[in-house]
Amino acid sequence: IYFPKTNLPLNIFEQRYLNLINDAYNNDKLMGMVQSKKENDSVYKIGCLGKISDYQKSKDGRILINLTGISRFKILKEIPNDKLYREFQVNYESFVGDVENDQNEVDVKELMEKAKTFFKRNGLLLNWREFEKLDHAQRINTLSMIAPITNEEKQKLLEAISLENKIKTLESIISFYLYETSESNQTIQ
């Protein structure tokens, strides 16, 4: 799962994804990614459009790319095809804020402190000084993408319409894990 204004390096080796990357790169360099659901062959209705910002072929046939998130989308319907990968008709209307630069500054100091504690407890290192240089939306989206939480929780964050809603949801998720960890570390006599 990736988010608008984030970067996702990918190492592509499966034939269906090699075909997808080559088709996207030779067309407009745009491709969407949506998460599969655990049951049957269905996918979530919300995904993210990205642009291939770096493309390198390796000698062994793999393709290394960097995908830069642009905007979330909602799937309207699947387009039948003979390709090895799936295609969908999508709509971006609900997510125009992803491409606009109006930065509603929301106080995220408490979230950042919880995130630092959460990452430290999970043994994850992040260069917080460099991280603070990202713009407001990039920080929240990057935290949402890299946090050690479930894919379902990440999907919930991806589907949050406003940045404020995403911040509240992320803070709630992190608080749950921090509480759960502190409770499991207590001993009862």
GROMACS .gro file of C-alpha atoms in nm:
model
  189
    1ILE     CA    1   0.000   0.000   0.000
    2TYR     CA    2   0.133   0.342  -0.082
    3PHE     CA    3  -0.001   0.692  -0.038
    4PRO     CA    4  -0.001   1.024  -0.223
    5LYS     CA    5   0.321   1.223  -0.188
    6THR     CA    6   0.521   0.916  -0.087
    7ASN     CA    7   0.784   0.711  -0.269
    8LEU     CA    8   0.774   0.335  -0.299
    9PRO     CA    9   1.078   0.151  -0.438
   10LEU     CA   10   0.975  -0.177  -0.603
   11ASN     CA   11   1.173  -0.477  -0.725
   12ILE     CA   12   0.961  -0.631  -1.004
   13PHE     CA   13   1.021  -0.991  -1.112
   14GLU     CA   14   0.679  -1.158  -1.169
   15GLN     CA   15   0.582  -1.166  -1.537
   16ARG     CA   16   0.240  -1.003  -1.488
   17TYR     CA   17   0.398  -0.712  -1.304
   18LEU     CA   18   0.684  -0.686  -1.554
   19ASN     CA   19   0.417  -0.651  -1.825
   20LEU     CA   20   0.229  -0.390  -1.621
   21ILE     CA   21   0.541  -0.182  -1.551
   22ASN     CA   22   0.654  -0.194  -1.914
   23ASP     CA   23   0.307  -0.098  -2.042
   24ALA     CA   24   0.280   0.189  -1.794
   25TYR     CA   25   0.634   0.311  -1.856
   26ASN     CA   26   0.588   0.308  -2.234
   27ASN     CA   27   0.253   0.485  -2.209
   28ASP     CA   28   0.232   0.770  -1.955
   29LYS     CA   29   0.435   0.624  -1.665
   30LEU     CA   30   0.117   0.616  -1.452
   31MET     CA   31  -0.015   0.311  -1.274
   32GLY     CA   32  -0.248   0.240  -0.988
   33MET     CA   33  -0.210   0.001  -0.702
   34VAL     CA   34  -0.491  -0.145  -0.497
   35GLN     CA   35  -0.476  -0.397  -0.215
   36SER     CA   36  -0.626  -0.744  -0.254
   37LYS     CA   37  -0.874  -0.858   0.007
   38LYS     CA   38  -0.807  -1.179   0.194
   39GLU     CA   39  -1.113  -1.353   0.058
   40ASN     CA   40  -1.157  -1.468  -0.305
   41ASP     CA   41  -1.026  -1.252  -0.591
   42SER     CA   42  -1.168  -0.918  -0.477
   43VAL     CA   43  -0.984  -0.592  -0.411
   44TYR     CA   44  -1.053  -0.290  -0.196
   45LYS     CA   45  -1.237  -0.007  -0.371
   46ILE     CA   46  -0.978   0.260  -0.285
   47GLY     CA   47  -0.624   0.258  -0.424
   48CYS     CA   48  -0.350   0.503  -0.518
   49LEU     CA   49  -0.224   0.628  -0.855
   50GLY     CA   50   0.148   0.672  -0.890
   51LYS     CA   51   0.401   0.778  -1.147
   52ILE     CA   52   0.711   0.576  -1.227
   53SER     CA   53   0.984   0.823  -1.133
   54ASP     CA   54   1.281   0.589  -1.175
   55TYR     CA   55   1.316   0.284  -1.398
   56GLN     CA   56   1.613   0.046  -1.423
   57LYS     CA   57   1.638  -0.296  -1.584
   58SER     CA   58   1.871  -0.545  -1.419
   59LYS     CA   59   2.078  -0.806  -1.603
   60ASP     CA   60   1.866  -1.089  -1.460
   61GLY     CA   61   1.541  -0.950  -1.606
   62ARG     CA   62   1.408  -0.772  -1.299
   63ILE     CA   63   1.292  -0.412  -1.316
   64LEU     CA   64   1.366  -0.171  -1.031
   65ILE     CA   65   1.133   0.128  -1.011
   66ASN     CA   66   1.038   0.408  -0.780
   67LEU     CA   67   0.668   0.483  -0.770
   68THR     CA   68   0.570   0.833  -0.655
   69GLY     CA   69   0.216   0.856  -0.518
   70ILE     CA   70  -0.008   1.116  -0.680
   71SER     CA   71  -0.372   1.067  -0.585
   72ARG     CA   72  -0.605   0.810  -0.441
   73PHE     CA   73  -0.888   0.677  -0.654
   74LYS     CA   74  -1.212   0.486  -0.620
   75ILE     CA   75  -1.271   0.183  -0.841
   76LEU     CA   76  -1.587   0.209  -1.047
   77LYS     CA   77  -1.561  -0.120  -1.235
   78GLU     CA   78  -1.315  -0.374  -1.368
   79ILE     CA   79  -1.229  -0.359  -1.738
   80PRO     CA   80  -1.204  -0.710  -1.884
   81ASN     CA   81  -0.877  -0.771  -2.071
   82ASP     CA   82  -0.649  -1.045  -2.200
   83LYS     CA   83  -0.349  -0.916  -2.003
   84LEU     CA   84  -0.183  -1.088  -1.709
   85TYR     CA   85  -0.274  -0.794  -1.484
   86ARG     CA   86  -0.608  -0.637  -1.399
   87GLU     CA   87  -0.739  -0.298  -1.518
   88PHE     CA   88  -1.008  -0.081  -1.364
   89GLN     CA   89  -1.210   0.227  -1.448
   90VAL     CA   90  -1.152   0.469  -1.161
   91ASN     CA   91  -1.266   0.807  -1.034
   92TYR     CA   92  -1.059   1.068  -0.847
   93GLU     CA   93  -1.337   1.313  -0.745
   94SER     CA   94  -1.337   1.230  -0.373
   95PHE     CA   95  -0.962   1.285  -0.348
   96VAL     CA   96  -0.894   1.622  -0.516
   97GLY     CA   97  -0.717   1.731  -0.197
   98ASP     CA   98  -0.437   1.485  -0.276
   99VAL     CA   99  -0.311   1.703  -0.562
  100GLU     CA  100  -0.393   2.045  -0.420
  101ASN     CA  101  -0.126   2.220  -0.219
  102ASP     CA  102  -0.347   2.380   0.044
  103GLN     CA  103  -0.178   2.273   0.362
  104ASN     CA  104  -0.416   2.289   0.655
  105GLU     CA  105  -0.167   2.278   0.937
  106VAL     CA  106  -0.297   2.053   1.211
  107ASP     CA  107  -0.114   2.004   1.538
  108VAL     CA  108   0.059   1.669   1.509
  109LYS     CA  109   0.302   1.708   1.797
  110GLU     CA  110   0.126   1.445   2.009
  111LEU     CA  111   0.104   1.206   1.713
  112MET     CA  112   0.475   1.248   1.637
  113GLU     CA  113   0.573   1.178   1.998
  114LYS     CA  114   0.357   0.864   2.002
  115ALA     CA  115   0.498   0.758   1.664
  116LYS     CA  116   0.856   0.795   1.790
  117THR     CA  117   0.776   0.578   2.093
  118PHE     CA  118   0.589   0.326   1.877
  119PHE     CA  119   0.874   0.294   1.628
  120LYS     CA  120   1.132   0.263   1.905
  121ARG     CA  121   0.930  -0.012   2.080
  122ASN     CA  122   0.914  -0.199   1.751
  123GLY     CA  123   1.290  -0.170   1.696
  124LEU     CA  124   1.248   0.055   1.391
  125LEU     CA  125   1.489   0.337   1.319
  126LEU     CA  126   1.381   0.650   1.140
  127ASN     CA  127   1.585   0.964   1.085
  128TRP     CA  128   1.335   1.193   1.256
  129ARG     CA  129   1.539   1.506   1.180
  130GLU     CA  130   1.518   1.437   0.804
  131PHE     CA  131   1.158   1.321   0.840
  132GLU     CA  132   1.061   1.660   0.988
  133LYS     CA  133   1.179   1.826   0.664
  134LEU     CA  134   0.890   1.666   0.471
  135ASP     CA  135   0.578   1.872   0.421
  136HIS     CA  136   0.281   1.811   0.648
  137ALA     CA  137   0.090   1.571   0.420
  138GLN     CA  138   0.407   1.380   0.326
  139ARG     CA  139   0.487   1.316   0.693
  140ILE     CA  140   0.139   1.181   0.769
  141ASN     CA  141   0.123   0.972   0.451
  142THR     CA  142   0.474   0.835   0.502
  143LEU     CA  143   0.397   0.741   0.863
  144SER     CA  144   0.077   0.573   0.745
  145MET     CA  145   0.269   0.378   0.483
  146ILE     CA  146   0.569   0.263   0.690
  147ALA     CA  147   0.412   0.211   1.033
  148PRO     CA  148   0.425  -0.150   1.156
  149ILE     CA  149   0.048  -0.195   1.150
  150THR     CA  150  -0.182  -0.433   0.962
  151ASN     CA  151  -0.268  -0.389   0.595
  152GLU     CA  152  -0.632  -0.346   0.696
  153GLU     CA  153  -0.534  -0.056   0.922
  154LYS     CA  154  -0.327   0.095   0.641
  155GLN     CA  155  -0.627   0.059   0.409
  156LYS     CA  156  -0.841   0.245   0.663
  157LEU     CA  157  -0.584   0.527   0.660
  158LEU     CA  158  -0.577   0.528   0.279
  159GLU     CA  159  -0.955   0.565   0.273
  160ALA     CA  160  -0.963   0.861   0.516
  161ILE     CA  161  -1.092   1.151   0.307
  162SER     CA  162  -0.934   1.440   0.496
  163LEU     CA  163  -0.584   1.476   0.635
  164GLU     CA  164  -0.737   1.560   0.973
  165ASN     CA  165  -0.934   1.233   0.970
  166LYS     CA  166  -0.621   1.040   0.871
  167ILE     CA  167  -0.427   1.199   1.159
  168LYS     CA  168  -0.698   1.108   1.413
  169THR     CA  169  -0.718   0.752   1.280
  170LEU     CA  170  -0.340   0.705   1.281
  171GLU     CA  171  -0.311   0.844   1.632
  172SER     CA  172  -0.587   0.609   1.747
  173ILE     CA  173  -0.418   0.306   1.590
  174ILE     CA  174  -0.077   0.391   1.737
  175SER     CA  175  -0.234   0.460   2.080
  176PHE     CA  176  -0.398   0.117   2.069
  177TYR     CA  177  -0.066  -0.055   2.001
  178LEU     CA  178   0.115   0.148   2.266
  179TYR     CA  179  -0.154   0.065   2.522
  180GLU     CA  180  -0.150  -0.302   2.424
  181THR     CA  181   0.229  -0.315   2.458
  182SER     CA  182   0.231  -0.141   2.796
  183GLU     CA  183  -0.044  -0.370   2.927
  184SER     CA  184   0.138  -0.687   2.815
  185ASN     CA  185   0.457  -0.570   2.988
  186GLN     CA  186   0.289  -0.537   3.327
  187THR     CA  187   0.317  -0.825   3.568
  188ILE     CA  188   0.042  -0.937   3.800
  189GLN     CA  189   0.124  -1.073   4.147
   0.00000   0.00000   0.00000
